[in-house]
mmCIF file of C-alpha atoms in Angstrom:
data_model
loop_
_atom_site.group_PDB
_atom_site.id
_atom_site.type_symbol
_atom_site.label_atom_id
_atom_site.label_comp_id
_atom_site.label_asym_id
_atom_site.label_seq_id
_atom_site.Cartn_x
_atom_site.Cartn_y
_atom_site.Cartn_z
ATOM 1 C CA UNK A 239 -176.175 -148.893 156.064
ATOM 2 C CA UNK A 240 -174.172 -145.648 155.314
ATOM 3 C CA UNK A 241 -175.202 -143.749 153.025
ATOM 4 C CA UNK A 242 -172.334 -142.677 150.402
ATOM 5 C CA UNK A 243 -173.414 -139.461 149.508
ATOM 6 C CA UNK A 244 -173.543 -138.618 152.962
ATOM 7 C CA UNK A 245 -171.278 -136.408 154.370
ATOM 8 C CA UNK A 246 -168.617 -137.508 156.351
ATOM 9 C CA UNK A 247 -167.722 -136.031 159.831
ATOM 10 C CA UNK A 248 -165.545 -133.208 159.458
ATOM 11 C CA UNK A 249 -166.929 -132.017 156.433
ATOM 12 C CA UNK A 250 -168.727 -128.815 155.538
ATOM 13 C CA UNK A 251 -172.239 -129.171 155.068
ATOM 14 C CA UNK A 252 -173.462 -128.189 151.788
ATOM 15 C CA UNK A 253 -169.892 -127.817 150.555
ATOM 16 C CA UNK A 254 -169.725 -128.531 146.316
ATOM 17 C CA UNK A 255 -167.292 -130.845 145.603
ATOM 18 C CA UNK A 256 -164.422 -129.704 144.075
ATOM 19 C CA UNK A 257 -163.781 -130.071 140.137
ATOM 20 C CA UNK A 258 -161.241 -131.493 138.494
ATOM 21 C CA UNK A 259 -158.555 -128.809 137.210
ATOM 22 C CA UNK A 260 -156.686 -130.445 134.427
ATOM 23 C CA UNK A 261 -160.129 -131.515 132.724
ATOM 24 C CA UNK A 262 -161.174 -127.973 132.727
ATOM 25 C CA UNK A 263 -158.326 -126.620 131.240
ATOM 26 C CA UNK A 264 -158.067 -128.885 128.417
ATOM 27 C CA UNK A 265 -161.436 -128.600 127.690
ATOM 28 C CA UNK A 266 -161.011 -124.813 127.364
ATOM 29 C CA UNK A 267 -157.960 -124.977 125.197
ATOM 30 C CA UNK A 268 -160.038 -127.898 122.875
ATOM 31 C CA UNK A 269 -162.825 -125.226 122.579
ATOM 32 C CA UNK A 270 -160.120 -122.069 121.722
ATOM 33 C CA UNK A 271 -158.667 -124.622 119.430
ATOM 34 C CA UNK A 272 -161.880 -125.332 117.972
ATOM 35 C CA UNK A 273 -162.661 -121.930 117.550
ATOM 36 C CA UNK A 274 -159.548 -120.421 115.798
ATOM 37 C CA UNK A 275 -158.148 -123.039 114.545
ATOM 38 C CA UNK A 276 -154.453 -122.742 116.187
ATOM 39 C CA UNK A 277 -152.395 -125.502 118.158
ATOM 40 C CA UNK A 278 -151.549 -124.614 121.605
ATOM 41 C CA UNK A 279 -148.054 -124.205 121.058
ATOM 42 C CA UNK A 280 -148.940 -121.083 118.270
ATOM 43 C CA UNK A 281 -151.602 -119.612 121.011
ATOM 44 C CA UNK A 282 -148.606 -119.727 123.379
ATOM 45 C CA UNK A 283 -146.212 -117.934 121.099
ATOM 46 C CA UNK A 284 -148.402 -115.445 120.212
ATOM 47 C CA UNK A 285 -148.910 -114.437 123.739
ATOM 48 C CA UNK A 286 -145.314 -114.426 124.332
ATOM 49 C CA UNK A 287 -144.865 -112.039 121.479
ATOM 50 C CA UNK A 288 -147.626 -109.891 122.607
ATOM 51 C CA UNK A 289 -145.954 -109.095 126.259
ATOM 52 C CA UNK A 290 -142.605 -108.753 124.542
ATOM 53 C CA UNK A 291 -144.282 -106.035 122.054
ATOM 54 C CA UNK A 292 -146.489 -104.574 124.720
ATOM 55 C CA UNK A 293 -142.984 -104.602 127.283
ATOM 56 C CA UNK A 294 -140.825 -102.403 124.322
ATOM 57 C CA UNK A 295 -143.877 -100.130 124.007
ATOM 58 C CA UNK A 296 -144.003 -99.556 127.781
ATOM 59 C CA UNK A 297 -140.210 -98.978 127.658
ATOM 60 C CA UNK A 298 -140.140 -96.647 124.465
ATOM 61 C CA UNK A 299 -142.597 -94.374 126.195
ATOM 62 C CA UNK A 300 -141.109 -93.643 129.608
ATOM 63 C CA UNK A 301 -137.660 -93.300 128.093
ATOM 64 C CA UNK A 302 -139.022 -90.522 125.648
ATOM 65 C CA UNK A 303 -140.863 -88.913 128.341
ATOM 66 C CA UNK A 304 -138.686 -85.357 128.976
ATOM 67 C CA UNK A 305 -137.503 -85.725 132.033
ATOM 68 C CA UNK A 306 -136.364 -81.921 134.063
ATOM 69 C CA UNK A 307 -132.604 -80.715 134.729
ATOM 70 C CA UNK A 308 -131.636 -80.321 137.742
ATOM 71 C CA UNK A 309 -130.309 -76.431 137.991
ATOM 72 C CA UNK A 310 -127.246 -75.948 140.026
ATOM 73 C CA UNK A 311 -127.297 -72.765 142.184
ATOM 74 C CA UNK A 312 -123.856 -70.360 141.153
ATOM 75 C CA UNK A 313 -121.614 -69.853 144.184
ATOM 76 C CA UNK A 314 -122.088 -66.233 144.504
ATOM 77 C CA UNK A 315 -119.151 -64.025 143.563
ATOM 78 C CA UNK A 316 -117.393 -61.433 145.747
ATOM 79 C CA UNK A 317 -118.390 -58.087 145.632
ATOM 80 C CA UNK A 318 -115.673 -56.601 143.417
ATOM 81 C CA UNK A 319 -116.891 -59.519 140.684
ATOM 82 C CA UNK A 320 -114.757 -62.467 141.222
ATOM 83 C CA UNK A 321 -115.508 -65.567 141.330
ATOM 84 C CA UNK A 322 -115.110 -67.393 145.077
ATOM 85 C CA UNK A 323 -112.374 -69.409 145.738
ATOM 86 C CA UNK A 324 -110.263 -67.769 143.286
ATOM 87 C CA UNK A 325 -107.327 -65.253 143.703
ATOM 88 C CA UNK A 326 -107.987 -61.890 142.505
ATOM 89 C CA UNK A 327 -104.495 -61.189 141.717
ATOM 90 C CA UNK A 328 -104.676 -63.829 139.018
ATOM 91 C CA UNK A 329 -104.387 -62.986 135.289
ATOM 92 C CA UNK A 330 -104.949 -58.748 136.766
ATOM 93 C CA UNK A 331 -101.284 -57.605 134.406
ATOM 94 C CA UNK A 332 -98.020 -58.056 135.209
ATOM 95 C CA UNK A 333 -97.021 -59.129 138.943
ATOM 96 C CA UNK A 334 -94.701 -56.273 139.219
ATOM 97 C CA UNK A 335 -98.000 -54.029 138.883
ATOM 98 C CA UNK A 336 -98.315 -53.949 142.522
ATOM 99 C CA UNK A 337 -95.183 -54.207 143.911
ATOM 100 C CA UNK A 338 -93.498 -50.712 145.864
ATOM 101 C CA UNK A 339 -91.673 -48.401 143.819
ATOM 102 C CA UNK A 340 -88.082 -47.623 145.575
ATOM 103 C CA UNK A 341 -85.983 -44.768 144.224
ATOM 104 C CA UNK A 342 -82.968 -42.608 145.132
ATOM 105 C CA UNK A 343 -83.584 -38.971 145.847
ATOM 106 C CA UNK A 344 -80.523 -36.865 145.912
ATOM 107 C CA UNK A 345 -79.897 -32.590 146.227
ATOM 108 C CA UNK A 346 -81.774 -30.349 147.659
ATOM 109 C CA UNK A 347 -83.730 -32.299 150.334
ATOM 110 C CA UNK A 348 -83.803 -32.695 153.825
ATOM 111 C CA UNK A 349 -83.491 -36.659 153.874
ATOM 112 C CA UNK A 350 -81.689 -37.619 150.952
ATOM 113 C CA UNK A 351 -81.133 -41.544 150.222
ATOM 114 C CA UNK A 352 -83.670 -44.444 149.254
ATOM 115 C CA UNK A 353 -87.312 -43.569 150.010
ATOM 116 C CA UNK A 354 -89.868 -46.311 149.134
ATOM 117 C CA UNK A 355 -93.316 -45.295 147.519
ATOM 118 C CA UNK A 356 -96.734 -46.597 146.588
ATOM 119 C CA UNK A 357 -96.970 -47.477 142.782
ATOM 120 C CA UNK A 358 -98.366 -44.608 140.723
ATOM 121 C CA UNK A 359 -96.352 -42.272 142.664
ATOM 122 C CA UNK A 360 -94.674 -39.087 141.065
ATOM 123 C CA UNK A 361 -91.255 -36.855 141.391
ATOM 124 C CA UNK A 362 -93.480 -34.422 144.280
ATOM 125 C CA UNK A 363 -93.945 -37.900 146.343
ATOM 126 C CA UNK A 364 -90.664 -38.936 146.184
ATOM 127 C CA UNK A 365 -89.108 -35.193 147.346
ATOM 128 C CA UNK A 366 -91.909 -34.922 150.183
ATOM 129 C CA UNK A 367 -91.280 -38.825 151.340
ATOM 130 C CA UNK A 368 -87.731 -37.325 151.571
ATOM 131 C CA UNK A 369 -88.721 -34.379 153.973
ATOM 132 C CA UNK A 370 -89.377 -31.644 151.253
ATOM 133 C CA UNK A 371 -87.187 -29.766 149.777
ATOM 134 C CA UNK A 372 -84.246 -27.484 151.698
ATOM 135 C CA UNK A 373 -84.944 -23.520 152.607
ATOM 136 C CA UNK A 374 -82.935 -22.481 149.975
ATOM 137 C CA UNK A 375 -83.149 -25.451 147.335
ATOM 138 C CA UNK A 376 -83.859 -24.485 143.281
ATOM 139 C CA UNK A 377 -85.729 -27.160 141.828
ATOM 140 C CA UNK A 378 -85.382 -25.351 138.717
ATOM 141 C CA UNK A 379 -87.567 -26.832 136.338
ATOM 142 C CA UNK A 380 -87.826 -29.761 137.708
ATOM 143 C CA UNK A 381 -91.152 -31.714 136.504
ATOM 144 C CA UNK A 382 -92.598 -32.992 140.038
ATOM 145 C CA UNK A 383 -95.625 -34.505 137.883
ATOM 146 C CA UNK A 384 -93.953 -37.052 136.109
ATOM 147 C CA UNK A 385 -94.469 -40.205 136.820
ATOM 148 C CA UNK A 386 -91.394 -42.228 138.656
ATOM 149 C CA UNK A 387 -90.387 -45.355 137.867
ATOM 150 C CA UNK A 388 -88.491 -47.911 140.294
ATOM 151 C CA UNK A 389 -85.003 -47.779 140.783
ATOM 152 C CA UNK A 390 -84.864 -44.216 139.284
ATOM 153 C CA UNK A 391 -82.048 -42.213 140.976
ATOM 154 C CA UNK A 392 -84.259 -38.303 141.301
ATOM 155 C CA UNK A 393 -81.610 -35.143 141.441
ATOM 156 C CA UNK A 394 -83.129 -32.284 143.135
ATOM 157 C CA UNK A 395 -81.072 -28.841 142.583
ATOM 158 C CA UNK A 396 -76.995 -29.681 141.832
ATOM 159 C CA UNK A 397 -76.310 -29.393 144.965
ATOM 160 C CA UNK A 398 -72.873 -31.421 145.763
ATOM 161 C CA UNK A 399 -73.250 -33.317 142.401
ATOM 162 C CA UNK A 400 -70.540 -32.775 139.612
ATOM 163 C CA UNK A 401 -71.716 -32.402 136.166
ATOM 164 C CA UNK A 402 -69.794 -34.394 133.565
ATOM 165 C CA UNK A 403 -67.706 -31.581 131.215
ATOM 166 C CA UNK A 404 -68.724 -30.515 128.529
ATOM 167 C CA UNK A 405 -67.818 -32.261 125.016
ATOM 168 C CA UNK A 406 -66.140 -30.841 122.682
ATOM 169 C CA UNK A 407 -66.994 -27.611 120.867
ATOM 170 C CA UNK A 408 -70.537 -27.517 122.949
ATOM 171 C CA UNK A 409 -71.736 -24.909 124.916
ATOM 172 C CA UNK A 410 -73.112 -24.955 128.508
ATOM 173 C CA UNK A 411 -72.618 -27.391 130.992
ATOM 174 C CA UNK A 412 -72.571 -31.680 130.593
ATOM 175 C CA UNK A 413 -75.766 -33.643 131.369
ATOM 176 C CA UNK A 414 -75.396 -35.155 134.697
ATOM 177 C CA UNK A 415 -73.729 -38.655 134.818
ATOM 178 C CA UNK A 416 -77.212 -40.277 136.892
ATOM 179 C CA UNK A 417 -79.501 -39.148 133.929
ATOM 180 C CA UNK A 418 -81.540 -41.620 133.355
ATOM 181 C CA UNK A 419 -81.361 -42.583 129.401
ATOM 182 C CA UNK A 420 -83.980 -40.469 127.229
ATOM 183 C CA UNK A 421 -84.841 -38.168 130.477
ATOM 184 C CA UNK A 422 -83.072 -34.402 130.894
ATOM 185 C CA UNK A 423 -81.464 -33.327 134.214
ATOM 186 C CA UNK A 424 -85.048 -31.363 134.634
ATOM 187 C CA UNK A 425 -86.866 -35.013 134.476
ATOM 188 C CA UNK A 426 -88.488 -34.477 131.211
ATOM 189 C CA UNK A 427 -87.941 -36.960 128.667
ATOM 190 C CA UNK A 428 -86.366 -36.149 125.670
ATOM 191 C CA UNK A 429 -88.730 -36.917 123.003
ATOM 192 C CA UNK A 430 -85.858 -37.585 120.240
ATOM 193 C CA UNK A 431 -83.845 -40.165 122.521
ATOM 194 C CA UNK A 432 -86.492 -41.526 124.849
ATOM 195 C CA UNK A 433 -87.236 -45.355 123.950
ATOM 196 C CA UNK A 434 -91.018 -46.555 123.634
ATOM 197 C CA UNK A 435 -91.025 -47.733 127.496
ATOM 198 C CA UNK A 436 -89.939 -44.294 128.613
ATOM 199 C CA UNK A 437 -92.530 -42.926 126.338
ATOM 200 C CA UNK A 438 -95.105 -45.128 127.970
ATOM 201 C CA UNK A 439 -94.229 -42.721 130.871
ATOM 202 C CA UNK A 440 -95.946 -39.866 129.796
ATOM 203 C CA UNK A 441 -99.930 -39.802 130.538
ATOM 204 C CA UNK A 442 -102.598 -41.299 128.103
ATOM 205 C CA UNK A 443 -99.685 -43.156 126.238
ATOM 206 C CA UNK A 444 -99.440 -46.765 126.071
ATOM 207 C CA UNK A 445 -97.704 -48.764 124.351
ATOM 208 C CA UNK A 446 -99.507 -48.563 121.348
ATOM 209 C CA UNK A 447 -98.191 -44.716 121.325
ATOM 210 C CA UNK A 448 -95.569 -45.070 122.039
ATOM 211 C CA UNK A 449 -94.583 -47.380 119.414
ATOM 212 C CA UNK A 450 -96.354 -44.615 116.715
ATOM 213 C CA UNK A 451 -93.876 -42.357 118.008
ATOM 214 C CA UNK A 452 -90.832 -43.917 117.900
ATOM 215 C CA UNK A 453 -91.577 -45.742 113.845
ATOM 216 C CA UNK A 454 -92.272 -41.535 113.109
ATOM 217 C CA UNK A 455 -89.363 -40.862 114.228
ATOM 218 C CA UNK A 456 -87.610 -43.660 112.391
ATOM 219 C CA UNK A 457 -89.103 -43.036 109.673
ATOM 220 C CA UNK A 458 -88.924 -39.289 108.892
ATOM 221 C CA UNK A 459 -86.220 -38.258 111.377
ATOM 222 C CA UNK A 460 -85.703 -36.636 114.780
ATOM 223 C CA UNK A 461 -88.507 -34.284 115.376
ATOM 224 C CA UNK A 462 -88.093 -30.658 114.869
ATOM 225 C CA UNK A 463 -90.932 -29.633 116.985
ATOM 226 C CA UNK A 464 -92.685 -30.649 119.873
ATOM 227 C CA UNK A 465 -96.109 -29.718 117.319
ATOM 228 C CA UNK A 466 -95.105 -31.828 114.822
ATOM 229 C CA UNK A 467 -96.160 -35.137 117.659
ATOM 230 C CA UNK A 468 -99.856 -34.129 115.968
ATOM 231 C CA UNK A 469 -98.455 -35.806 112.819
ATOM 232 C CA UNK A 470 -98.448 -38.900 115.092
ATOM 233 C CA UNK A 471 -101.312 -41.311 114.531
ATOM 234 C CA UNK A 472 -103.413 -41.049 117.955
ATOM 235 C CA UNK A 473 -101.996 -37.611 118.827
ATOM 236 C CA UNK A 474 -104.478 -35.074 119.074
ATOM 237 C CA UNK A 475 -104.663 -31.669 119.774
ATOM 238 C CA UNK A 476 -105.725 -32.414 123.278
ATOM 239 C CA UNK A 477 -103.281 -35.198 123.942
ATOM 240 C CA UNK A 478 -100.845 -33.166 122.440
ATOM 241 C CA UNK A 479 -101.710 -30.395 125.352
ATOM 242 C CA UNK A 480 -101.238 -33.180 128.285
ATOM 243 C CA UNK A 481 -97.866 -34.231 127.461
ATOM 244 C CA UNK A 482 -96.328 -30.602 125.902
ATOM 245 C CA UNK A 483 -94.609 -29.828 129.170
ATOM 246 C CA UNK A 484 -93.104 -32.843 130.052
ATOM 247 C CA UNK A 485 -91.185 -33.422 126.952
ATOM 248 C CA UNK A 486 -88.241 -31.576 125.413
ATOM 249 C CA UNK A 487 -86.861 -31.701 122.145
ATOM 250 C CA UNK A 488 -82.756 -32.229 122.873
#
């Protein structure tokens, strides 16, 4: 006869036979039942809540962690402090600041006519970009450091240029009929006609200055003296020394 508990061909000798799963598992959850008194269902929600909490926690604390900035490197500037990529000319003043200054010099030179010079240029510039001045010219008192301003029409000597007559009653001869408004035939400006941008002419005055000057003068007249400019506020004796010979009172 065949023994039933005999193993059968094919199987493992001394192999335990398997248990069953389900009984197992009910007869843990009978003795968890037993123990704390909850249905299955409430163990099961419990332990649903528990990975929800213990998920949030999990979350809470990574996305409070500080996390680091990244640091973007500046595109280094040029060497004269601007930034790359942008034009230098931008937003730098006016863009008549670098443009060429032309003028017409006329007398006593050797090349008369249109000469066209750098900007910051004076009256000497202009009568040496026209060839200098003739053997036997008089500049008179001509003020070759004055600053020149474009389109200015520059008389060296009277040379072949008519003055205008003289008016009525006066004495001496006419101001020239190219004198430029507020400026004397000799180029300097005539401090009791010369508007503020002519004033802005004369070094270390801007148009703050200027401005000071001409409400003085509105205010208590033409001036008398070329000392009474100290009476100016932001005159100084020093600034008063820098522009004493290239004004004139008319």
């Amino acid at each position: 006869m065949i023994d039933p508990s005999a193993p059968t061909a094919g199987e493992p000798t001394g192999a335990l036979p398997a248990a069953p799963v389900r009984p197992v598992l009910a007869e843990a959850l009978t003795r968890l039942r037993s123990r704390c008194g909850m249905e299955p269902r409430t163990l099961l929600a419990l332990t649903v809540l528990l990975v929800v909490a213990v998920g949030f926690a999990v979350h809470h604390w990574s996305s409070s962690r500080p996390r680091p900035v990244p640091v973007v490197a500046a595109s280094p500037g040029a060497p004269d402090g601007t930034v790359a990529g942008t034009d230098p000319s931008e937003g730098n003043g006016p863009p008549e600041a670098g443009l060429p200054l032309v003028v017409d010099v006329a007398g006593d030179v050797r090349r008369p006519g249109l000469q066209t010079l750098p900007p910051g240029s004076r009256v000497g510039d202009a009568i040496e970009a026209a060839g200098g001045l003739l053997p036997d010219a008089d500049p008179g008192v001509l003020n070759r450091a004055r600053p020149i301003t474009d389109g200015e029409h520059i008389l060296v000597g009277t040379a072949g240029l008519p003055d205008e007559p003289a008016p009525s009653g006066g004495v001496g001869p006419g101001v020239p009929h190219h004198s430029a408004p507020g400026v004397a035939p000799d180029g300097r400006i005539l401090l009791n006609l010369a508007d503020a941008d002519r004033l802005r002419e004369l070094p270390g005055v801007g148009p703050v200055l200027a401005g000071n000057i001409v409400a003085h003068r509105e205010r208590h007249g033409p001036f008398a003296s070329i000392e009474q400019l100290l009476d100016v506020s932001g005159i100084g004796q020093r600034r008063l020394e820098d522009i004493r010979e290239l004004v004139v009172i008319p």
